[in-house]
PDB file of C-alpha atoms in Angstrom:
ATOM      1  CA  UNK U   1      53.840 -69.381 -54.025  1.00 76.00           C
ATOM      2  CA  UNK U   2      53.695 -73.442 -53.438  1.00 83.00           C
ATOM      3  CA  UNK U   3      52.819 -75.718 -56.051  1.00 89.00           C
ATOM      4  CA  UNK U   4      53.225 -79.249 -57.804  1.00 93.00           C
ATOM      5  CA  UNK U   5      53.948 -81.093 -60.350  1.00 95.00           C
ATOM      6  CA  UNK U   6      52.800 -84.698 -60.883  1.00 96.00           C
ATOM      7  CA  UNK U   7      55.110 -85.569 -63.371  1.00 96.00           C
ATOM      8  CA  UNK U   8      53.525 -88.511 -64.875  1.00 95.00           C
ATOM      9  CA  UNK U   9      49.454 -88.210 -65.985  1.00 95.00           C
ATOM     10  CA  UNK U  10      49.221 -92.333 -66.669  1.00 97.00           C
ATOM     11  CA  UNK U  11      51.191 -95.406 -64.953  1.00 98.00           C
ATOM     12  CA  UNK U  12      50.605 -98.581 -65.489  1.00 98.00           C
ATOM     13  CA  UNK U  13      52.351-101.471 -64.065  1.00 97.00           C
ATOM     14  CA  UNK U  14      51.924-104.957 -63.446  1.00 97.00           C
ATOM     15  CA  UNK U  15      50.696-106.837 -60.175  1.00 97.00           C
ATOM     16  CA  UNK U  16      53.300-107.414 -57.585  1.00 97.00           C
ATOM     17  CA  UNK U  17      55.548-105.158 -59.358  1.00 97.00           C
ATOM     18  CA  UNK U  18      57.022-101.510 -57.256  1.00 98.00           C
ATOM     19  CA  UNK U  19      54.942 -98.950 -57.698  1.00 98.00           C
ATOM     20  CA  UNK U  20      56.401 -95.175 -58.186  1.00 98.00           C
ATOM     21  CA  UNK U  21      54.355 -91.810 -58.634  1.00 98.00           C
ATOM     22  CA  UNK U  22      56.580 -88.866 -59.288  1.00 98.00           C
ATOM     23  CA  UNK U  23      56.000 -85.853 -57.297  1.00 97.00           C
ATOM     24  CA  UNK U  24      57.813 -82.311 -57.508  1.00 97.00           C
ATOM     25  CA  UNK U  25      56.821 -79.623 -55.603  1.00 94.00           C
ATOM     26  CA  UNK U  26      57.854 -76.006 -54.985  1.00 91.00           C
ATOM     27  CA  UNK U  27      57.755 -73.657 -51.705  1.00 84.00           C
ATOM     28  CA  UNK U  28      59.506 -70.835 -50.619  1.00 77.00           C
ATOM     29  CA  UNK U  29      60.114 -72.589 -46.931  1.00 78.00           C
ATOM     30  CA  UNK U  30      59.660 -76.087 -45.213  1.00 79.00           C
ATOM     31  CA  UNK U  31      56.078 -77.247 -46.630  1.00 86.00           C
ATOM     32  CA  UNK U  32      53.371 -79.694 -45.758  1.00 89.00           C
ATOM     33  CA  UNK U  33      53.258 -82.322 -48.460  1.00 92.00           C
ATOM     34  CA  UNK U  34      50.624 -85.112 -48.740  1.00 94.00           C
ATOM     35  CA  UNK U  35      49.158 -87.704 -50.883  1.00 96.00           C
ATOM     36  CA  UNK U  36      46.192 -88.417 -51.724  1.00 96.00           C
ATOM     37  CA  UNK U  37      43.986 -91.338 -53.418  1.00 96.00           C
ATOM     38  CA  UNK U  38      40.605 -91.708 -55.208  1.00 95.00           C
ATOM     39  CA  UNK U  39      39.149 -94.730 -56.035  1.00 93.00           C
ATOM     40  CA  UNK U  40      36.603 -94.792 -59.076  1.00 88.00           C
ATOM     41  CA  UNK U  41      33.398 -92.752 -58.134  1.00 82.00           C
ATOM     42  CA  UNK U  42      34.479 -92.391 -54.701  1.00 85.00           C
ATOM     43  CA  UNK U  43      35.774 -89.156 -52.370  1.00 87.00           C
ATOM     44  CA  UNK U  44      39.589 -88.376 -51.397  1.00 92.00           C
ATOM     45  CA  UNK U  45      41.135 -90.040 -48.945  1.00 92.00           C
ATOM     46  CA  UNK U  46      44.662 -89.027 -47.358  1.00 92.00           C
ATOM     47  CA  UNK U  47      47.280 -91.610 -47.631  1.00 95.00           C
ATOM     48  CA  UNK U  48      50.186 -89.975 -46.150  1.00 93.00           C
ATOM     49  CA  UNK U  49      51.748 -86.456 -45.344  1.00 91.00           C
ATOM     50  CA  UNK U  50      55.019 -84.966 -44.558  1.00 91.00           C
ATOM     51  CA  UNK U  51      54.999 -82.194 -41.720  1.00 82.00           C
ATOM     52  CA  UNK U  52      58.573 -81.857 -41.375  1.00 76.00           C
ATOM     53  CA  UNK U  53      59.390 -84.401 -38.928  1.00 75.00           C
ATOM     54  CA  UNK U  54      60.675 -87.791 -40.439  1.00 84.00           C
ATOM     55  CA  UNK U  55      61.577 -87.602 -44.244  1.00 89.00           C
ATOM     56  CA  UNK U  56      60.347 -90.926 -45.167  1.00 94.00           C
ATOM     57  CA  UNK U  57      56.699 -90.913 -44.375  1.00 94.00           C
ATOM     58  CA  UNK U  58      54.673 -94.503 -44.377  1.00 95.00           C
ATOM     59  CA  UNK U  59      50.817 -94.295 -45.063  1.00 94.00           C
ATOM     60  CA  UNK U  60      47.863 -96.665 -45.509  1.00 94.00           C
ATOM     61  CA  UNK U  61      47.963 -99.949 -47.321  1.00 94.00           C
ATOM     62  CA  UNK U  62      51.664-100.426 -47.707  1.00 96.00           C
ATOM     63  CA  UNK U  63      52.909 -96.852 -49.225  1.00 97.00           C
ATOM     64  CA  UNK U  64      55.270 -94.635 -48.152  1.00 97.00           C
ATOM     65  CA  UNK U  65      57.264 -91.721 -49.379  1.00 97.00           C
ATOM     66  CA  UNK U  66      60.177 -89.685 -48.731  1.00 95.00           C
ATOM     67  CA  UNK U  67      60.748 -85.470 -48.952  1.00 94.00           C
ATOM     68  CA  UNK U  68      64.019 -85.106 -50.555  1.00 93.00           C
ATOM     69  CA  UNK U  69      64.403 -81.227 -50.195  1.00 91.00           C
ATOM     70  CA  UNK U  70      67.709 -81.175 -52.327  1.00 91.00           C
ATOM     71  CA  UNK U  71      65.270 -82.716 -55.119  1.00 93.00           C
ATOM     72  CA  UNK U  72      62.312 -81.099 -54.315  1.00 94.00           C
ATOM     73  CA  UNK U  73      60.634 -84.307 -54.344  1.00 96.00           C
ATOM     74  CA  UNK U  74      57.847 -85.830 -52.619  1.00 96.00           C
ATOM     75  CA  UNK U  75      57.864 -89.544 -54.555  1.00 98.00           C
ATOM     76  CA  UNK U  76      55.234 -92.142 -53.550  1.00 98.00           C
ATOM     77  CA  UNK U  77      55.999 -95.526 -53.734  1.00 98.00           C
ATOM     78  CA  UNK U  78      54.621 -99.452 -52.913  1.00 98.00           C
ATOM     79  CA  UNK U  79      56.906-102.477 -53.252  1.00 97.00           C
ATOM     80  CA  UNK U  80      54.355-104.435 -54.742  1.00 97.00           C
ATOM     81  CA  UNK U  81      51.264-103.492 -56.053  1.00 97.00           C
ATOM     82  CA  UNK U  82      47.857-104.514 -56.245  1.00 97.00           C
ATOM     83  CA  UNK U  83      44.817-104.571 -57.858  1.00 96.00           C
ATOM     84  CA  UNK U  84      42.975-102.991 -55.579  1.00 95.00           C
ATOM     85  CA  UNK U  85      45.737-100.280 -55.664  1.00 97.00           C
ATOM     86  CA  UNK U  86      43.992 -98.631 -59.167  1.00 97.00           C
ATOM     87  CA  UNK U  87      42.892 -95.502 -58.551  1.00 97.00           C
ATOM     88  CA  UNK U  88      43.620 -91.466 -59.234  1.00 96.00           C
ATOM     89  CA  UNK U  89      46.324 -90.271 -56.982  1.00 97.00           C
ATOM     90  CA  UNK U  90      46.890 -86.567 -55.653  1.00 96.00           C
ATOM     91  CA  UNK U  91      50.571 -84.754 -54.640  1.00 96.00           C
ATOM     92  CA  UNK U  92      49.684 -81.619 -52.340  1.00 94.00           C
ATOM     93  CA  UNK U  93      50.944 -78.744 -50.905  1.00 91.00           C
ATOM     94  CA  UNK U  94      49.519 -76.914 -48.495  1.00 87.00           C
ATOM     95  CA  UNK U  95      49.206 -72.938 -48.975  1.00 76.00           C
ATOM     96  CA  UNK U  96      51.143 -70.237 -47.321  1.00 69.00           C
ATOM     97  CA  UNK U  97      48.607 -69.220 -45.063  1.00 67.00           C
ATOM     98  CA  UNK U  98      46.967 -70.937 -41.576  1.00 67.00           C
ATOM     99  CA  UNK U  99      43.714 -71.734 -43.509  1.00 70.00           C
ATOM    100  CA  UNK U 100      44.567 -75.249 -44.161  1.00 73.00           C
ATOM    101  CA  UNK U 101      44.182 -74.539 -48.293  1.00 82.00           C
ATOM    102  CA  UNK U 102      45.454 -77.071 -50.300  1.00 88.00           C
ATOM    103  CA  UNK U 103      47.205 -76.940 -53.988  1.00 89.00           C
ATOM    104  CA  UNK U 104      46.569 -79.775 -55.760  1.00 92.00           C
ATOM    105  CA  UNK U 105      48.538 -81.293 -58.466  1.00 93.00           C
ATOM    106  CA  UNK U 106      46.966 -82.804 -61.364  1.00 93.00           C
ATOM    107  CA  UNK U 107      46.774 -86.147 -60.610  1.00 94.00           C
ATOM    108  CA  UNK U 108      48.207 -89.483 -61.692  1.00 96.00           C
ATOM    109  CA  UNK U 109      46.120 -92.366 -62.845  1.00 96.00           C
ATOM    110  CA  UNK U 110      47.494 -95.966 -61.686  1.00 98.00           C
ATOM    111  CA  UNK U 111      46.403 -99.258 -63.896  1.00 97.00           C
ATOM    112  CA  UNK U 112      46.935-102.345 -62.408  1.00 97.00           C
ATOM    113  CA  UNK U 113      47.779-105.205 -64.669  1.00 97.00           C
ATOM    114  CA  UNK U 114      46.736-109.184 -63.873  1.00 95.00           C
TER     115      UNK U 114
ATOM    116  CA  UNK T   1      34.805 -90.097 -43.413  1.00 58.00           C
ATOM    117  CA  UNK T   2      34.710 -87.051 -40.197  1.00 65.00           C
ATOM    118  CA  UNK T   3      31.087 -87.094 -40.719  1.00 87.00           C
ATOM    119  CA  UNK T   4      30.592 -85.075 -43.651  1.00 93.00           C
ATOM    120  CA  UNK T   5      28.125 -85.892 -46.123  1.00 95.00           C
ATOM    121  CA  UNK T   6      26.870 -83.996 -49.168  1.00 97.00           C
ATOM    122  CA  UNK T   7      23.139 -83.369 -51.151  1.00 96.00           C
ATOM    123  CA  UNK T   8      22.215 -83.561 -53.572  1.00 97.00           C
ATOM    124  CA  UNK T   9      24.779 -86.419 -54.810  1.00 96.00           C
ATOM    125  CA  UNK T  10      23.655 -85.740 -58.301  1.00 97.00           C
ATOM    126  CA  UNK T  11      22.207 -82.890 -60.102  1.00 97.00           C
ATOM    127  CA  UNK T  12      20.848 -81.547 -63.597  1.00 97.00           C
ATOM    128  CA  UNK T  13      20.143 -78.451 -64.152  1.00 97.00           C
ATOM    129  CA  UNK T  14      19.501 -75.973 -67.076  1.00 96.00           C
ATOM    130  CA  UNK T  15      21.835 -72.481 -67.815  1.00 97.00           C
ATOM    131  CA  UNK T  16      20.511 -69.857 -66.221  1.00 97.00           C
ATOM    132  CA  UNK T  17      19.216 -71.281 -63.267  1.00 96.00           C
ATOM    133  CA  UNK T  18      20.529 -70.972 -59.511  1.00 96.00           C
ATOM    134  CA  UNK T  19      21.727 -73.945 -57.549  1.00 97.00           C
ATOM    135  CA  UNK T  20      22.826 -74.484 -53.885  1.00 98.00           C
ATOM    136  CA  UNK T  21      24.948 -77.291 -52.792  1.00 98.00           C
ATOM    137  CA  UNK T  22      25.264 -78.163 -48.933  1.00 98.00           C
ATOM    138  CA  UNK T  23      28.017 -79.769 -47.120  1.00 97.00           C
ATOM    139  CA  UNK T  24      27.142 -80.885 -43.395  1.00 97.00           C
ATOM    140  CA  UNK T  25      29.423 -82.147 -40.976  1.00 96.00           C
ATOM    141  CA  UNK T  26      28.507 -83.290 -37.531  1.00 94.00           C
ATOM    142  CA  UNK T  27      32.199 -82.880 -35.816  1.00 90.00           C
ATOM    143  CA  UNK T  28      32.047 -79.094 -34.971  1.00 90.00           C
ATOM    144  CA  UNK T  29      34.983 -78.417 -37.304  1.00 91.00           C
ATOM    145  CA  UNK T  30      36.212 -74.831 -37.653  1.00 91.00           C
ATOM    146  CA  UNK T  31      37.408 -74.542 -41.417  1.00 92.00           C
ATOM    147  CA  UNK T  32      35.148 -76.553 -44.120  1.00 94.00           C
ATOM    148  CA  UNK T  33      36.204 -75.668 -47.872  1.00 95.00           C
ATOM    149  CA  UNK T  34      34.662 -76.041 -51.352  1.00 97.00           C
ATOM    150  CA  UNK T  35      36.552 -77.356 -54.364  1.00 96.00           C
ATOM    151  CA  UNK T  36      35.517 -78.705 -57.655  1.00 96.00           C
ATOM    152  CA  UNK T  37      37.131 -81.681 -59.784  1.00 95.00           C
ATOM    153  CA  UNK T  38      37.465 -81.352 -63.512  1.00 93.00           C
ATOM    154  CA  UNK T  39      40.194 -83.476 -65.769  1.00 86.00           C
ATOM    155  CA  UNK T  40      43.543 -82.596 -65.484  1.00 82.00           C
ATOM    156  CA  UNK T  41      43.047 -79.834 -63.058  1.00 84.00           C
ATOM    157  CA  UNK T  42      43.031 -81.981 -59.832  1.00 87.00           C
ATOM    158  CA  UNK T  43      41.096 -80.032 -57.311  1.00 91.00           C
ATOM    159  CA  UNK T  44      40.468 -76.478 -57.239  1.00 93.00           C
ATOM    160  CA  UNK T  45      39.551 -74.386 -53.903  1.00 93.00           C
ATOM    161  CA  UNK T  46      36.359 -72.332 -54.789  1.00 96.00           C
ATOM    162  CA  UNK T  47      35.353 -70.977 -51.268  1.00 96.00           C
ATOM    163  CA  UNK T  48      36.084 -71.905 -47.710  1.00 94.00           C
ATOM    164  CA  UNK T  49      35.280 -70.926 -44.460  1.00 94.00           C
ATOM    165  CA  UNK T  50      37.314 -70.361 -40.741  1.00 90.00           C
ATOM    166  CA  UNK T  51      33.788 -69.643 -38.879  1.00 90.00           C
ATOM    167  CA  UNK T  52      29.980 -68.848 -38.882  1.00 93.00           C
ATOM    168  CA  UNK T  53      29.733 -66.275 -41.185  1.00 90.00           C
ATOM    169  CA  UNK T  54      33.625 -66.150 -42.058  1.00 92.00           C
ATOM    170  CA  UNK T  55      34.127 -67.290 -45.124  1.00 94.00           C
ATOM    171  CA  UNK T  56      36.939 -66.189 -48.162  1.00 92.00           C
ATOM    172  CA  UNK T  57      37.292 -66.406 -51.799  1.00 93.00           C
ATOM    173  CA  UNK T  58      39.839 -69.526 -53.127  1.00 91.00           C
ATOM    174  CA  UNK T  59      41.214 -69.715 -56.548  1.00 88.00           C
ATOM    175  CA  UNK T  60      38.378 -70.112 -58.669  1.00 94.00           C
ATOM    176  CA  UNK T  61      35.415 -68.169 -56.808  1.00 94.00           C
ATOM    177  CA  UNK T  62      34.118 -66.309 -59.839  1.00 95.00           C
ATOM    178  CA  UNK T  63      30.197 -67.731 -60.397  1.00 95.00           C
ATOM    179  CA  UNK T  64      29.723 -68.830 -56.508  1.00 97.00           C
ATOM    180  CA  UNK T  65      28.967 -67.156 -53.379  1.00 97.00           C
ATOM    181  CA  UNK T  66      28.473 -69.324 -50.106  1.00 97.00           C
ATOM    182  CA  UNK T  67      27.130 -68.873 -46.866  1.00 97.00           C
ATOM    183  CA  UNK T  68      28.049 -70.539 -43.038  1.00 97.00           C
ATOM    184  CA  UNK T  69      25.717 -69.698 -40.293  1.00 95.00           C
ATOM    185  CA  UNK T  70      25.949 -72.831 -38.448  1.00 95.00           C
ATOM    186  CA  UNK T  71      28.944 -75.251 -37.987  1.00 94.00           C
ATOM    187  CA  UNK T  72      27.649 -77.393 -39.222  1.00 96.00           C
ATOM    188  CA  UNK T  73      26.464 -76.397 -42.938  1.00 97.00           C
ATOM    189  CA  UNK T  74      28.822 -75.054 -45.580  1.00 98.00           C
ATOM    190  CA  UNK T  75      26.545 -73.830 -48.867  1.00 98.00           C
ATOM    191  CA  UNK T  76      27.304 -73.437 -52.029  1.00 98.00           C
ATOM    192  CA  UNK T  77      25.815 -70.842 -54.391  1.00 98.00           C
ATOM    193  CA  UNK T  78      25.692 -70.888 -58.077  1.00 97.00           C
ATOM    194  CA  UNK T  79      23.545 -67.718 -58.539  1.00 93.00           C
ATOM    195  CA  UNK T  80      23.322 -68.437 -62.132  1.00 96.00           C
ATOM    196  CA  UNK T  81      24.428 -72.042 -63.022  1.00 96.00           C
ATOM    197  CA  UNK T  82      26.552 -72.045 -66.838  1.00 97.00           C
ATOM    198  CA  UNK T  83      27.803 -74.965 -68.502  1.00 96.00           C
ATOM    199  CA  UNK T  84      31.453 -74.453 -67.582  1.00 96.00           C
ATOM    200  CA  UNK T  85      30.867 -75.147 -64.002  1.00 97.00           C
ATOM    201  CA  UNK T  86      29.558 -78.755 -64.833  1.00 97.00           C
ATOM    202  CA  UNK T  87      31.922 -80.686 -62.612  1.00 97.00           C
ATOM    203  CA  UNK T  88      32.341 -82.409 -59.556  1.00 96.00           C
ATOM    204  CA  UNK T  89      32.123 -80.642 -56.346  1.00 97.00           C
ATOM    205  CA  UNK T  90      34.030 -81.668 -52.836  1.00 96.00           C
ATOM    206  CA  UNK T  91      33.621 -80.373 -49.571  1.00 96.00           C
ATOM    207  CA  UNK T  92      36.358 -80.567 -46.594  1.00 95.00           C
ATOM    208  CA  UNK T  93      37.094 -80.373 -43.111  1.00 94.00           C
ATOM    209  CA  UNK T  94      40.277 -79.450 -42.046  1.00 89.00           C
ATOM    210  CA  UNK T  95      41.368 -81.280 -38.566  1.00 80.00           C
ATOM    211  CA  UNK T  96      44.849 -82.019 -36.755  1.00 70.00           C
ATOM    212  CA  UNK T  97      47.605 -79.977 -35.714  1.00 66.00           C
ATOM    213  CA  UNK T  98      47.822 -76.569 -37.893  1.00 65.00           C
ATOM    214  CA  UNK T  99      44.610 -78.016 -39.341  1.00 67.00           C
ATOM    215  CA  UNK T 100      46.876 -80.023 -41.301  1.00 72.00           C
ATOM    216  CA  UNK T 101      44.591 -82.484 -42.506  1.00 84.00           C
ATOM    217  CA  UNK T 102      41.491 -82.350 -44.875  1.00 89.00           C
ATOM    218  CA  UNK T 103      38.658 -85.187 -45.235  1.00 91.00           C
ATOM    219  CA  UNK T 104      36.850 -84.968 -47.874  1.00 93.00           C
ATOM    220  CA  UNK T 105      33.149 -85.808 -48.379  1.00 94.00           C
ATOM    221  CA  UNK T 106      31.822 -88.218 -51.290  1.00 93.00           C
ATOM    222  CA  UNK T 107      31.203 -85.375 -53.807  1.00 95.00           C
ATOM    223  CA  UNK T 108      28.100 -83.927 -55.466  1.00 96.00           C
ATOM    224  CA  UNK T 109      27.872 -84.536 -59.478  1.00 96.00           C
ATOM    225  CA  UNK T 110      26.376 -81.104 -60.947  1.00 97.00           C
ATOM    226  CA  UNK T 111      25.498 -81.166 -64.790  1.00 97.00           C
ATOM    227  CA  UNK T 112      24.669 -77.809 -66.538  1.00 97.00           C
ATOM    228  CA  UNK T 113      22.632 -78.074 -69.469  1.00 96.00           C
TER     229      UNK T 113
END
């Protein structure tokens, strides 16, 4: 069965410092990873996924992340973040079957420091 | 936003009593799925549905039926509404290659007294 792990509930960092949200995930073949962010109050919206073509996968608004299978890693990251940036964020695998259902991990909150 | 929208947006309602939830897109997409948001659970697929009328249980069905017989409308049933499924619900489209991308509408807020 797929699932992940976001392996950090709470990061906070500075602005204009790297951002990283740690991902692991587990399948028993190739999966569909993606990321995805909610703003305070507001619906998901998809930031990035990983179909098995490129490992290093860039999204929306300057983040990108790479599928290190060896790891089992799906890592998001931003070279320098911003305020704007704070917000929930979602690792997830999709299921087994051809529905399209997602597994969700639990989430990781970003704070943005002035 | 794939033209999905949700109503009510917010909603109170006592134990006991039954409350239905649509979802309505207006981009003729196939699948369309139910989830709800609580803390430190992420999201969690409740129902979803591959057609009119086809529809299948997700993880955490127990407490909700739902019904498709248009494209367009995805409902949500809580036949008898208890506290424990105060939370925030999400509907989705699934779109893309494999349907290998879901939008997700802007949520309905359901408090159960």
């Amino acid at each position: 069965a797929q699932s992940v792990t976001q392996l950090d509930s709470h990061v906070s960092v500075s602005e204009g410092t790297p951002v990283l949200l740690r991902c692991n995930y587990s399948s028993s073949y190739s999966p569909s990873l993606f990321w995805y962010v909610q703003h305070p109050n507001k619906g998901l919206q998809l930031l990035l996924k990983y179909t098995s073509a490129a490992t290093l996968v860039k999204g929306i608004n300057g983040f990108e992340a790479e599928f290190k299978k060896s790891e089992t890693s799906f890592h998001l990251t931003k070279p320098s973040a911003h305020m704007s940036d704070a917000a929930e964020y979602f690792c997830v695998v999709k299921g087994s079957s051809n529905t399209g259902k997602l597994i969700f991990g639990q989430g990781t909150t970003l704070q943005v420091k002035p | 936003d794939a033209g999905i929208t949700q109503s009510p947006r917010h909603k109170v309602t006592e134990t006991g009593t039954p409350v239905t939830l649509r979802c309505h897109q207006t981009e003729n997409h196939r699948y369309m799925y139910w989830y709800r948001q609580d803390p430190g659970h992420g999201l969690r697929l409740i129902h979803y549905s591959y057609g009119v009328k086809d529809t299948d249980k997700g993880e955490v069905s127990d407490g909700y039926s739902v019904s498709r017989s248009k494209t367009e409308d995805f409902l949500l049933t809580l036949e008898s509404a208890t506290s424990s499924q105060t939370s925030v619900y999400f509907c989705a489209v699934a779109r893309g290659e494999y349907f290998n991308e879901q939008f997700f509408g802007p949520g309905t807020r359901l408090t159960v007294l």
